[in-house]
PDB file of C-alpha atoms in Angstrom:
ATOM      1  CA  MET A   1     -46.387 -46.686 -24.823  1.00  0.00           C
ATOM      2  CA  ALA A   2     -46.318 -44.723 -21.716  1.00  0.00           C
ATOM      3  CA  ASP A   3     -43.326 -42.701 -21.101  1.00  0.00           C
ATOM      4  CA  GLU A   4     -41.180 -44.125 -18.447  1.00  0.00           C
ATOM      5  CA  PRO A   5     -40.024 -41.702 -15.794  1.00  0.00           C
ATOM      6  CA  GLU A   6     -36.529 -40.609 -16.251  1.00  0.00           C
ATOM      7  CA  PHE A   7     -34.194 -41.205 -13.420  1.00  0.00           C
ATOM      8  CA  GLU A   8     -31.202 -38.981 -12.803  1.00  0.00           C
ATOM      9  CA  THR A   9     -28.107 -40.982 -13.157  1.00  0.00           C
ATOM     10  CA  GLY A  10     -25.712 -38.353 -11.777  1.00  0.00           C
ATOM     11  CA  VAL A  11     -25.217 -38.279  -8.108  1.00  0.00           C
ATOM     12  CA  GLU A  12     -24.243 -35.042  -6.526  1.00  0.00           C
ATOM     13  CA  ASN A  13     -20.795 -35.192  -5.027  1.00  0.00           C
ATOM     14  CA  ALA A  14     -20.748 -34.976  -1.262  1.00  0.00           C
ATOM     15  CA  PRO A  15     -19.034 -31.888   0.052  1.00  0.00           C
ATOM     16  CA  GLU A  16     -15.391 -32.431   0.756  1.00  0.00           C
ATOM     17  CA  ALA A  17     -14.489 -32.664   4.371  1.00  0.00           C
ATOM     18  CA  GLN A  18     -12.921 -29.397   5.565  1.00  0.00           C
ATOM     19  CA  PRO A  19      -9.613 -29.773   7.454  1.00  0.00           C
ATOM     20  CA  SER A  20     -10.094 -29.213  11.131  1.00  0.00           C
ATOM     21  CA  THR A  21      -6.542 -29.043  12.513  1.00  0.00           C
ATOM     22  CA  PRO A  22      -4.130 -26.161  11.852  1.00  0.00           C
ATOM     23  CA  GLY A  23      -1.587 -28.546  10.371  1.00  0.00           C
ATOM     24  CA  ALA A  24      -4.108 -29.924   7.886  1.00  0.00           C
ATOM     25  CA  LYS A  25      -5.190 -26.392   6.905  1.00  0.00           C
ATOM     26  CA  LEU A  26      -1.591 -25.458   6.197  1.00  0.00           C
ATOM     27  CA  ARG A  27      -1.026 -28.589   4.119  1.00  0.00           C
ATOM     28  CA  VAL A  28      -4.187 -28.016   2.060  1.00  0.00           C
ATOM     29  CA  ALA A  29      -3.278 -24.376   1.426  1.00  0.00           C
ATOM     30  CA  ARG A  30       0.226 -25.426   0.339  1.00  0.00           C
ATOM     31  CA  GLU A  31      -1.079 -28.080  -2.069  1.00  0.00           C
ATOM     32  CA  ALA A  32      -3.664 -25.658  -3.440  1.00  0.00           C
ATOM     33  CA  GLN A  33      -0.842 -23.300  -4.438  1.00  0.00           C
ATOM     34  CA  GLY A  34       1.191 -26.139  -5.928  1.00  0.00           C
ATOM     35  CA  LEU A  35       4.034 -25.718  -3.447  1.00  0.00           C
ATOM     36  CA  SER A  36       6.193 -28.470  -2.067  1.00  0.00           C
ATOM     37  CA  ILE A  37       7.251 -28.680   1.525  1.00  0.00           C
ATOM     38  CA  GLN A  38      10.760 -27.736   0.379  1.00  0.00           C
ATOM     39  CA  ASP A  39       9.398 -24.565  -1.234  1.00  0.00           C
ATOM     40  CA  VAL A  40       7.847 -23.525   2.061  1.00  0.00           C
ATOM     41  CA  ALA A  41      11.084 -24.344   3.876  1.00  0.00           C
ATOM     42  CA  THR A  42      12.955 -22.045   1.479  1.00  0.00           C
ATOM     43  CA  ARG A  43      10.450 -19.240   2.015  1.00  0.00           C
ATOM     44  CA  THR A  44      10.364 -19.492   5.785  1.00  0.00           C
ATOM     45  CA  ARG A  45      13.973 -20.609   6.358  1.00  0.00           C
ATOM     46  CA  ILE A  46      12.640 -23.330   8.651  1.00  0.00           C
ATOM     47  CA  ALA A  47      13.877 -26.900   8.448  1.00  0.00           C
ATOM     48  CA  GLN A  48      11.698 -29.225   6.348  1.00  0.00           C
ATOM     49  CA  ARG A  49      11.374 -31.804   9.134  1.00  0.00           C
ATOM     50  CA  GLN A  50       9.969 -29.145  11.445  1.00  0.00           C
ATOM     51  CA  LEU A  51       7.429 -28.027   8.831  1.00  0.00           C
ATOM     52  CA  GLU A  52       6.362 -31.659   8.380  1.00  0.00           C
ATOM     53  CA  ALA A  53       5.836 -31.904  12.138  1.00  0.00           C
ATOM     54  CA  VAL A  54       3.628 -28.794  11.981  1.00  0.00           C
ATOM     55  CA  GLU A  55       1.533 -30.353   9.218  1.00  0.00           C
ATOM     56  CA  ARG A  56       1.113 -33.523  11.313  1.00  0.00           C
ATOM     57  CA  ASP A  57       0.232 -31.425  14.381  1.00  0.00           C
ATOM     58  CA  ASP A  58       3.085 -33.283  16.052  1.00  0.00           C
ATOM     59  CA  TYR A  59       4.134 -30.508  18.420  1.00  0.00           C
ATOM     60  CA  ALA A  60       6.144 -32.871  20.614  1.00  0.00           C
ATOM     61  CA  ALA A  61       8.683 -33.178  17.763  1.00  0.00           C
ATOM     62  CA  LEU A  62       9.363 -29.435  17.942  1.00  0.00           C
ATOM     63  CA  PRO A  63      11.848 -27.753  20.347  1.00  0.00           C
ATOM     64  CA  GLY A  64       9.104 -26.153  22.432  1.00  0.00           C
ATOM     65  CA  ILE A  65       5.745 -24.462  22.484  1.00  0.00           C
ATOM     66  CA  PRO A  66       7.056 -21.019  21.389  1.00  0.00           C
ATOM     67  CA  TYR A  67       8.753 -22.633  18.399  1.00  0.00           C
ATOM     68  CA  ALA A  68       5.624 -24.591  17.510  1.00  0.00           C
ATOM     69  CA  VAL A  69       3.520 -21.422  17.468  1.00  0.00           C
ATOM     70  CA  GLY A  70       6.204 -19.453  15.652  1.00  0.00           C
ATOM     71  CA  PHE A  71       6.731 -22.111  12.972  1.00  0.00           C
ATOM     72  CA  ALA A  72       2.962 -22.265  12.367  1.00  0.00           C
ATOM     73  CA  ARG A  73       2.737 -18.466  11.992  1.00  0.00           C
ATOM     74  CA  ALA A  74       5.611 -18.422   9.508  1.00  0.00           C
ATOM     75  CA  TYR A  75       4.048 -21.325   7.579  1.00  0.00           C
ATOM     76  CA  ALA A  76       0.657 -19.560   7.427  1.00  0.00           C
ATOM     77  CA  ARG A  77       2.274 -16.350   6.210  1.00  0.00           C
ATOM     78  CA  ALA A  78       4.050 -18.282   3.439  1.00  0.00           C
ATOM     79  CA  VAL A  79       0.804 -19.834   2.117  1.00  0.00           C
ATOM     80  CA  ASN A  80      -1.361 -16.709   2.599  1.00  0.00           C
ATOM     81  CA  LEU A  81      -3.417 -17.929   5.553  1.00  0.00           C
ATOM     82  CA  ASP A  82      -4.438 -15.927   8.602  1.00  0.00           C
ATOM     83  CA  GLU A  83      -1.396 -16.369  10.787  1.00  0.00           C
ATOM     84  CA  VAL A  84      -3.137 -15.036  13.900  1.00  0.00           C
ATOM     85  CA  GLU A  85      -5.906 -17.611  13.601  1.00  0.00           C
ATOM     86  CA  ILE A  86      -3.444 -20.458  12.877  1.00  0.00           C
ATOM     87  CA  ALA A  87      -1.300 -19.427  15.849  1.00  0.00           C
ATOM     88  CA  ALA A  88      -4.359 -19.400  18.123  1.00  0.00           C
ATOM     89  CA  GLN A  89      -5.375 -22.861  16.970  1.00  0.00           C
ATOM     90  CA  VAL A  90      -1.852 -24.208  17.460  1.00  0.00           C
ATOM     91  CA  ARG A  91      -1.690 -22.684  20.927  1.00  0.00           C
ATOM     92  CA  HIS A  92      -5.076 -24.222  21.780  1.00  0.00           C
ATOM     93  CA  GLY A  93      -3.963 -27.599  20.450  1.00  0.00           C
ATOM     94  CA  VAL A  94      -0.721 -27.444  22.415  1.00  0.00           C
ATOM     95  CA  HIS A  95      -2.515 -26.675  25.673  1.00  0.00           C
ATOM     96  CA  ASN A  96      -4.743 -29.678  25.148  1.00  0.00           C
ATOM     97  CA  SER A  97      -1.783 -31.952  24.513  1.00  0.00           C
ATOM     98  CA  ASP A  98       0.954 -33.318  26.726  1.00  0.00           C
ATOM     99  CA  MET A  99       3.096 -30.300  25.955  1.00  0.00           C
ATOM    100  CA  GLY A 100       0.788 -28.023  27.944  1.00  0.00           C
ATOM    101  CA  ALA A 101       2.775 -28.723  31.095  1.00  0.00           C
ATOM    102  CA  ARG A 102       5.894 -27.389  29.417  1.00  0.00           C
ATOM    103  CA  TYR A 103       4.330 -24.102  28.407  1.00  0.00           C
ATOM    104  CA  GLU A 104       6.786 -21.223  28.382  1.00  0.00           C
ATOM    105  CA  ALA A 105       5.950 -17.601  28.999  1.00  0.00           C
ATOM    106  CA  PHE A 106       7.450 -16.136  25.849  1.00  0.00           C
ATOM    107  CA  GLU A 107       6.783 -16.624  22.194  1.00  0.00           C
ATOM    108  CA  PRO A 108       9.053 -15.453  19.382  1.00  0.00           C
ATOM    109  CA  VAL A 109       7.413 -13.453  16.630  1.00  0.00           C
ATOM    110  CA  ASP A 110       9.344 -15.238  13.913  1.00  0.00           C
ATOM    111  CA  PRO A 111      11.685 -18.126  14.803  1.00  0.00           C
ATOM    112  CA  ALA A 112      13.402 -17.741  11.442  1.00  0.00           C
ATOM    113  CA  ARG A 113      14.709 -14.394  12.687  1.00  0.00           C
ATOM    114  CA  VAL A 114      16.098 -15.728  15.933  1.00  0.00           C
ATOM    115  CA  PRO A 115      19.851 -14.979  15.936  1.00  0.00           C
ATOM    116  CA  SER A 116      22.183 -17.885  15.444  1.00  0.00           C
ATOM    117  CA  ARG A 117      24.310 -19.305  18.219  1.00  0.00           C
ATOM    118  CA  THR A 118      27.500 -17.822  16.686  1.00  0.00           C
ATOM    119  CA  LEU A 119      26.007 -14.347  16.620  1.00  0.00           C
ATOM    120  CA  ALA A 120      24.821 -14.694  20.185  1.00  0.00           C
ATOM    121  CA  TRP A 121      28.280 -15.772  21.399  1.00  0.00           C
ATOM    122  CA  THR A 122      29.900 -12.913  19.469  1.00  0.00           C
ATOM    123  CA  ALA A 123      27.568 -10.379  21.066  1.00  0.00           C
ATOM    124  CA  ALA A 124      28.230 -11.847  24.497  1.00  0.00           C
ATOM    125  CA  LEU A 125      32.003 -11.620  23.933  1.00  0.00           C
ATOM    126  CA  ILE A 126      31.735  -7.988  22.903  1.00  0.00           C
ATOM    127  CA  VAL A 127      29.736  -7.193  26.035  1.00  0.00           C
ATOM    128  CA  VAL A 128      32.327  -8.935  28.220  1.00  0.00           C
ATOM    129  CA  LEU A 129      35.162  -6.986  26.588  1.00  0.00           C
ATOM    130  CA  LEU A 130      33.347  -3.701  27.090  1.00  0.00           C
ATOM    131  CA  ILE A 131      32.721  -4.453  30.740  1.00  0.00           C
ATOM    132  CA  ALA A 132      36.371  -5.460  31.257  1.00  0.00           C
ATOM    133  CA  GLY A 133      37.627  -2.299  29.559  1.00  0.00           C
ATOM    134  CA  PHE A 134      35.360  -0.107  31.639  1.00  0.00           C
ATOM    135  CA  THR A 135      36.473  -1.856  34.823  1.00  0.00           C
ATOM    136  CA  ILE A 136      40.161  -1.364  34.006  1.00  0.00           C
ATOM    137  CA  TRP A 137      39.586   2.306  33.174  1.00  0.00           C
ATOM    138  CA  ARG A 138      37.740   2.903  36.429  1.00  0.00           C
ATOM    139  CA  THR A 139      40.470   1.116  38.376  1.00  0.00           C
ATOM    140  CA  GLN A 140      43.184   3.299  36.884  1.00  0.00           C
ATOM    141  CA  LEU A 141      41.110   6.417  37.439  1.00  0.00           C
ATOM    142  CA  LEU A 142      40.491   5.705  41.102  1.00  0.00           C
ATOM    143  CA  THR A 143      43.996   4.422  41.915  1.00  0.00           C
ATOM    144  CA  PRO A 144      45.947   7.169  43.747  1.00  0.00           C
ATOM    145  CA  PRO A 145      49.289   8.149  42.185  1.00  0.00           C
ATOM    146  CA  THR A 146      52.508   6.888  43.743  1.00  0.00           C
ATOM    147  CA  GLY A 147      55.047   9.134  45.398  1.00  0.00           C
ATOM    148  CA  GLU A 148      57.376   8.837  42.417  1.00  0.00           C
ATOM    149  CA  GLU A 149      54.671   9.978  39.994  1.00  0.00           C
ATOM    150  CA  ILE A 150      53.834  12.957  42.211  1.00  0.00           C
ATOM    151  CA  ALA A 151      57.508  13.940  42.358  1.00  0.00           C
ATOM    152  CA  GLN A 152      57.830  13.738  38.570  1.00  0.00           C
ATOM    153  CA  GLU A 153      54.778  15.933  38.065  1.00  0.00           C
ATOM    154  CA  GLN A 154      55.990  18.536  40.563  1.00  0.00           C
ATOM    155  CA  ALA A 155      59.521  18.670  39.128  1.00  0.00           C
ATOM    156  CA  ALA A 156      58.984  21.052  36.249  1.00  0.00           C
ATOM    157  CA  PRO A 157      61.924  21.235  33.833  1.00  0.00           C
ATOM    158  CA  ALA A 158      63.815  24.438  34.464  1.00  0.00           C
ATOM    159  CA  VAL A 159      64.929  26.408  31.420  1.00  0.00           C
ATOM    160  CA  ALA A 160      68.627  27.141  31.821  1.00  0.00           C
ATOM    161  CA  ARG A 161      69.754  30.621  30.921  1.00  0.00           C
ATOM    162  CA  PRO A 162      72.949  30.742  28.807  1.00  0.00           C
ATOM    163  CA  ALA A 163      76.014  32.061  30.584  1.00  0.00           C
ATOM    164  CA  GLY A 164      76.559  35.779  30.158  1.00  0.00           C
ATOM    165  CA  ALA A 165      73.050  36.434  28.832  1.00  0.00           C
ATOM    166  CA  ALA A 166      71.543  39.645  30.055  1.00  0.00           C
ATOM    167  CA  PRO A 167      68.249  39.405  31.943  1.00  0.00           C
ATOM    168  CA  VAL A 168      65.196  40.349  29.966  1.00  0.00           C
ATOM    169  CA  ALA A 169      63.958  43.746  30.927  1.00  0.00           C
ATOM    170  CA  PRO A 170      60.318  44.340  31.698  1.00  0.00           C
ATOM    171  CA  ALA A 171      58.359  45.921  28.866  1.00  0.00           C
ATOM    172  CA  ALA A 172      57.614  48.996  31.001  1.00  0.00           C
ATOM    173  CA  GLN A 173      61.236  50.280  30.851  1.00  0.00           C
ATOM    174  CA  PRO A 174      61.351  53.241  28.415  1.00  0.00           C
ATOM    175  CA  VAL A 175      63.801  53.348  25.504  1.00  0.00           C
ATOM    176  CA  VAL A 176      65.152  56.898  25.026  1.00  0.00           C
ATOM    177  CA  PHE A 177      67.212  58.185  22.077  1.00  0.00           C
ATOM    178  CA  THR A 178      69.200  61.419  22.701  1.00  0.00           C
ATOM    179  CA  ALA A 179      70.889  63.202  19.797  1.00  0.00           C
ATOM    180  CA  ILE A 180      74.526  63.965  20.573  1.00  0.00           C
ATOM    181  CA  ASP A 181      74.688  65.711  17.194  1.00  0.00           C
ATOM    182  CA  ASP A 182      72.259  66.320  14.377  1.00  0.00           C
ATOM    183  CA  VAL A 183      71.359  62.909  13.013  1.00  0.00           C
ATOM    184  CA  TRP A 184      68.802  61.503  10.589  1.00  0.00           C
ATOM    185  CA  LEU A 185      67.045  58.290  11.664  1.00  0.00           C
ATOM    186  CA  ARG A 186      64.010  56.172  10.895  1.00  0.00           C
ATOM    187  CA  ILE A 187      62.367  53.841  13.426  1.00  0.00           C
ATOM    188  CA  VAL A 188      59.592  51.498  12.279  1.00  0.00           C
ATOM    189  CA  ASP A 189      57.650  48.700  13.986  1.00  0.00           C
ATOM    190  CA  GLU A 190      57.134  45.159  12.707  1.00  0.00           C
ATOM    191  CA  ALA A 191      54.064  46.281  10.723  1.00  0.00           C
ATOM    192  CA  GLY A 192      56.146  48.871   8.838  1.00  0.00           C
ATOM    193  CA  GLU A 193      54.573  51.867  10.606  1.00  0.00           C
ATOM    194  CA  ARG A 194      57.051  54.723  11.025  1.00  0.00           C
ATOM    195  CA  LEU A 195      57.438  55.699  14.656  1.00  0.00           C
ATOM    196  CA  LYS A 196      60.118  58.315  13.950  1.00  0.00           C
ATOM    197  CA  ASP A 197      61.340  59.549  10.556  1.00  0.00           C
ATOM    198  CA  GLY A 198      63.485  62.639  10.179  1.00  0.00           C
ATOM    199  CA  ILE A 199      66.328  64.598  11.671  1.00  0.00           C
ATOM    200  CA  LEU A 200      66.827  64.596  15.415  1.00  0.00           C
ATOM    201  CA  LYS A 201      68.488  67.877  16.342  1.00  0.00           C
ATOM    202  CA  LYS A 202      71.365  67.964  18.770  1.00  0.00           C
ATOM    203  CA  GLY A 203      70.026  67.651  22.285  1.00  0.00           C
ATOM    204  CA  GLU A 204      66.590  66.461  21.198  1.00  0.00           C
ATOM    205  CA  ILE A 205      65.100  63.340  22.771  1.00  0.00           C
ATOM    206  CA  PHE A 206      62.818  60.697  21.275  1.00  0.00           C
ATOM    207  CA  THR A 207      61.138  58.109  23.515  1.00  0.00           C
ATOM    208  CA  LEU A 208      60.067  54.858  21.896  1.00  0.00           C
ATOM    209  CA  PRO A 209      56.312  54.210  22.342  1.00  0.00           C
ATOM    210  CA  ALA A 210      55.680  51.622  25.046  1.00  0.00           C
ATOM    211  CA  GLY A 211      53.390  49.531  22.827  1.00  0.00           C
ATOM    212  CA  ALA A 212      55.766  49.326  19.862  1.00  0.00           C
ATOM    213  CA  LYS A 213      56.206  45.753  18.600  1.00  0.00           C
ATOM    214  CA  GLY A 214      59.487  44.698  17.034  1.00  0.00           C
ATOM    215  CA  PRO A 215      60.862  48.226  16.417  1.00  0.00           C
ATOM    216  CA  THR A 216      64.020  48.591  14.279  1.00  0.00           C
ATOM    217  CA  ILE A 217      66.217  51.586  13.396  1.00  0.00           C
ATOM    218  CA  LEU A 218      67.873  52.878  10.227  1.00  0.00           C
ATOM    219  CA  THR A 219      70.532  55.592  10.454  1.00  0.00           C
ATOM    220  CA  GLY A 220      73.870  56.540   8.919  1.00  0.00           C
ATOM    221  CA  ARG A 221      75.498  57.953  12.058  1.00  0.00           C
ATOM    222  CA  PRO A 222      74.861  55.627  14.985  1.00  0.00           C
ATOM    223  CA  GLN A 223      77.604  57.362  17.001  1.00  0.00           C
ATOM    224  CA  ALA A 224      75.454  60.492  17.121  1.00  0.00           C
ATOM    225  CA  LEU A 225      72.823  58.748  19.225  1.00  0.00           C
ATOM    226  CA  SER A 226      72.877  58.073  22.952  1.00  0.00           C
ATOM    227  CA  VAL A 227      70.497  55.232  23.847  1.00  0.00           C
ATOM    228  CA  THR A 228      69.239  54.348  27.316  1.00  0.00           C
ATOM    229  CA  VAL A 229      66.796  51.727  28.571  1.00  0.00           C
ATOM    230  CA  GLY A 230      65.221  52.646  31.874  1.00  0.00           C
ATOM    231  CA  GLY A 231      68.079  55.113  32.404  1.00  0.00           C
ATOM    232  CA  LYS A 232      70.714  52.448  31.728  1.00  0.00           C
ATOM    233  CA  PRO A 233      73.114  53.438  28.923  1.00  0.00           C
ATOM    234  CA  ILE A 234      73.456  51.083  25.971  1.00  0.00           C
ATOM    235  CA  PRO A 235      76.582  50.620  23.803  1.00  0.00           C
ATOM    236  CA  PRO A 236      76.580  52.324  20.369  1.00  0.00           C
ATOM    237  CA  LEU A 237      74.303  50.676  17.870  1.00  0.00           C
ATOM    238  CA  GLY A 238      77.039  50.462  15.253  1.00  0.00           C
ATOM    239  CA  ALA A 239      80.402  51.691  14.057  1.00  0.00           C
ATOM    240  CA  ALA A 240      80.891  55.410  13.493  1.00  0.00           C
ATOM    241  CA  ASP A 241      79.662  56.751  10.133  1.00  0.00           C
ATOM    242  CA  ARG A 242      78.505  53.281   9.062  1.00  0.00           C
ATOM    243  CA  THR A 243      74.870  52.875   8.047  1.00  0.00           C
ATOM    244  CA  ILE A 244      72.902  50.435  10.178  1.00  0.00           C
ATOM    245  CA  ALA A 245      69.553  49.010   9.115  1.00  0.00           C
ATOM    246  CA  ASP A 246      66.945  46.752  10.711  1.00  0.00           C
ATOM    247  CA  VAL A 247      68.690  46.863  14.078  1.00  0.00           C
ATOM    248  CA  PRO A 248      66.229  45.885  16.846  1.00  0.00           C
ATOM    249  CA  VAL A 249      65.730  48.662  19.389  1.00  0.00           C
ATOM    250  CA  SER A 250      63.186  47.139  21.756  1.00  0.00           C
ATOM    251  CA  ALA A 251      64.024  47.163  25.448  1.00  0.00           C
ATOM    252  CA  GLU A 252      64.773  43.438  25.458  1.00  0.00           C
ATOM    253  CA  ALA A 253      66.991  43.592  22.366  1.00  0.00           C
ATOM    254  CA  LEU A 254      68.949  46.604  23.603  1.00  0.00           C
ATOM    255  CA  LEU A 255      69.545  45.171  27.083  1.00  0.00           C
ATOM    256  CA  ALA A 256      70.784  41.980  25.451  1.00  0.00           C
ATOM    257  CA  ARG A 257      73.605  44.035  23.910  1.00  0.00           C
ATOM    258  CA  GLY A 258      74.942  44.749  27.407  1.00  0.00           C
ATOM    259  CA  ALA A 259      75.718  47.978  29.223  1.00  0.00           C
ATOM    260  CA  ALA A 260      77.891  50.733  27.811  1.00  0.00           C
ATOM    261  CA  PRO A 261      81.480  50.675  29.072  1.00  0.00           C
ATOM    262  CA  ALA A 262      82.122  53.168  31.855  1.00  0.00           C
ATOM    263  CA  ALA A 263      84.496  56.062  31.169  1.00  0.00           C
ATOM    264  CA  THR A 264      87.961  55.522  32.664  1.00  0.00           C
ATOM    265  CA  THR A 265      90.033  58.319  34.369  1.00  0.00           C
ATOM    266  CA  ALA A 266      93.838  58.405  34.364  1.00  0.00           C
ATOM    267  CA  THR A 267      95.470  57.858  37.758  1.00  0.00           C
ATOM    268  CA  PRO A 268      98.975  59.057  38.616  1.00  0.00           C
ATOM    269  CA  ALA A 269     101.688  56.430  38.689  1.00  0.00           C
ATOM    270  CA  SER A 270     102.582  54.966  42.017  1.00  0.00           C
ATOM    271  CA  GLY A 271     105.282  56.917  43.818  1.00  0.00           C
ATOM    272  CA  ALA A 272     105.108  59.975  41.555  1.00  0.00           C
ATOM    273  CA  SER A 273     105.236  63.321  43.286  1.00  0.00           C
ATOM    274  CA  ALA A 274     102.221  65.592  43.061  1.00  0.00           C
ATOM    275  CA  SER A 275     104.385  68.685  43.218  1.00  0.00           C
ATOM    276  CA  PRO A 276     105.500  70.396  39.979  1.00  0.00           C
ATOM    277  CA  ALA A 277     108.810  69.300  38.593  1.00  0.00           C
ATOM    278  CA  ARG A 278     111.788  71.360  39.639  1.00  0.00           C
ATOM    279  CA  PRO A 279     113.592  72.944  36.719  1.00  0.00           C
ATOM    280  CA  ALA A 280     116.912  71.334  36.160  1.00  0.00           C
ATOM    281  CA  GLN A 281     119.990  73.493  36.778  1.00  0.00           C
ATOM    282  CA  ARG A 282     121.915  74.374  33.697  1.00  0.00           C
ATOM    283  CA  ARG A 283     125.385  73.049  33.890  1.00  0.00           C
ATOM    284  CA  SER A 284     128.185  73.125  31.431  1.00  0.00           C
ATOM    285  CA  ALA A 285     129.174  69.718  30.266  1.00  0.00           C
ATOM    286  CA  PRO A 286     132.925  69.153  30.594  1.00  0.00           C
ATOM    287  CA  ALA A 287     134.619  68.767  27.299  1.00  0.00           C
ATOM    288  CA  SER A 288     136.824  65.758  27.065  1.00  0.00           C
ATOM    289  CA  VAL A 289     139.717  66.023  24.704  1.00  0.00           C
ATOM    290  CA  GLU A 290     141.719  63.007  23.986  1.00  0.00           C
ATOM    291  CA  GLY A 291     145.274  63.362  25.211  1.00  0.00           C
ATOM    292  CA  SER A 292     144.736  66.509  27.239  1.00  0.00           C
ATOM    293  CA  ALA A 293     143.891  67.132  30.861  1.00  0.00           C
ATOM    294  CA  PRO A 294     140.311  67.634  31.734  1.00  0.00           C
ATOM    295  CA  THR A 295     139.176  71.170  32.049  1.00  0.00           C
ATOM    296  CA  ALA A 296     137.582  72.253  35.292  1.00  0.00           C
ATOM    297  CA  PRO A 297     133.976  73.413  35.082  1.00  0.00           C
ATOM    298  CA  ALA A 298     133.290  77.073  35.255  1.00  0.00           C
ATOM    299  CA  PRO A 299     132.002  78.343  38.544  1.00  0.00           C
ATOM    300  CA  VAL A 300     128.336  79.137  38.745  1.00  0.00           C
ATOM    301  CA  ALA A 301     127.445  82.611  39.720  1.00  0.00           C
ATOM    302  CA  PRO A 302     125.529  82.916  42.972  1.00  0.00           C
ATOM    303  CA  ALA A 303     121.853  83.743  42.831  1.00  0.00           C
ATOM    304  CA  GLY A 304     121.224  87.475  42.464  1.00  0.00           C
ATOM    305  CA  ASP A 305     124.688  88.263  41.195  1.00  0.00           C
ATOM    306  CA  SER A 306     124.428  90.373  38.107  1.00  0.00           C
ATOM    307  CA  ALA A 307     128.062  89.796  37.138  1.00  0.00           C
ATOM    308  CA  ALA A 308     128.549  87.320  34.359  1.00  0.00           C
ATOM    309  CA  ALA A 309     130.506  84.262  35.042  1.00  0.00           C
ATOM    310  CA  PRO A 310     134.089  84.472  33.714  1.00  0.00           C
ATOM    311  CA  GLN A 311     134.660  82.462  30.604  1.00  0.00           C
ATOM    312  CA  PRO A 312     137.413  79.913  30.728  1.00  0.00           C
TER     313      PRO A 312
END
């Protein structure tokens, strides 16, 4: 029996139709990865209804052309497709549709990153506040001061000097110590440096250095020192034979003590005669005896008479 020719029973499957629109390509890529439309919405942070419109190529259901292109780019990035190619196809499809007349000149890179309305209003409010603050500052800066403000600025508070206070002497006035008698003394400045330490002989003079800061004196006989500031005598620095220590002897401190009292001279009493007193004549006082007659005074011998006066 002749062999019968074998016929192939299997029929090769026809190649599957490739999606032609960008929306169909996105849907196929999503289904190939086993993702739901909600999964893509979570990844892209785009509303599910808007992603469904992208899959249907229903661009009229989207807010505008820039959003349609941006949503498609985000969708393609989420399913690992070439976002540049998808965006170009969406843009081409939009131009060929009724939305082409509404084409806008800008296109957001990622609509999911577009700031929310609350954030936009907050930023606008901050800008308005900054502009208002700057305007107020400029207004105050350019507004001329009033007459009262100028008077207050010019009226500097005067420092009242206490009554009886001696004027402060200029630092150039020399302080001179003259020894009335031999006296030991020690003068140091505020740093502890000794400016004078030892015995000042009678008649010797020590002048305080002009640059001395905060000088003080230590001595046991302040009455043996004559102190002058710029030739002006100063009262004694302390009681006689009483030790003084840490007494300031700068020109300002010494002048604050006041001037030394001037020496007073005795004046004759009013009506007194300048001529020497006349010696009183010696007279014999009459003796008064009770019950007897008074005795007459003895006659006084004339001047130059060598004879003694007779005794009664």
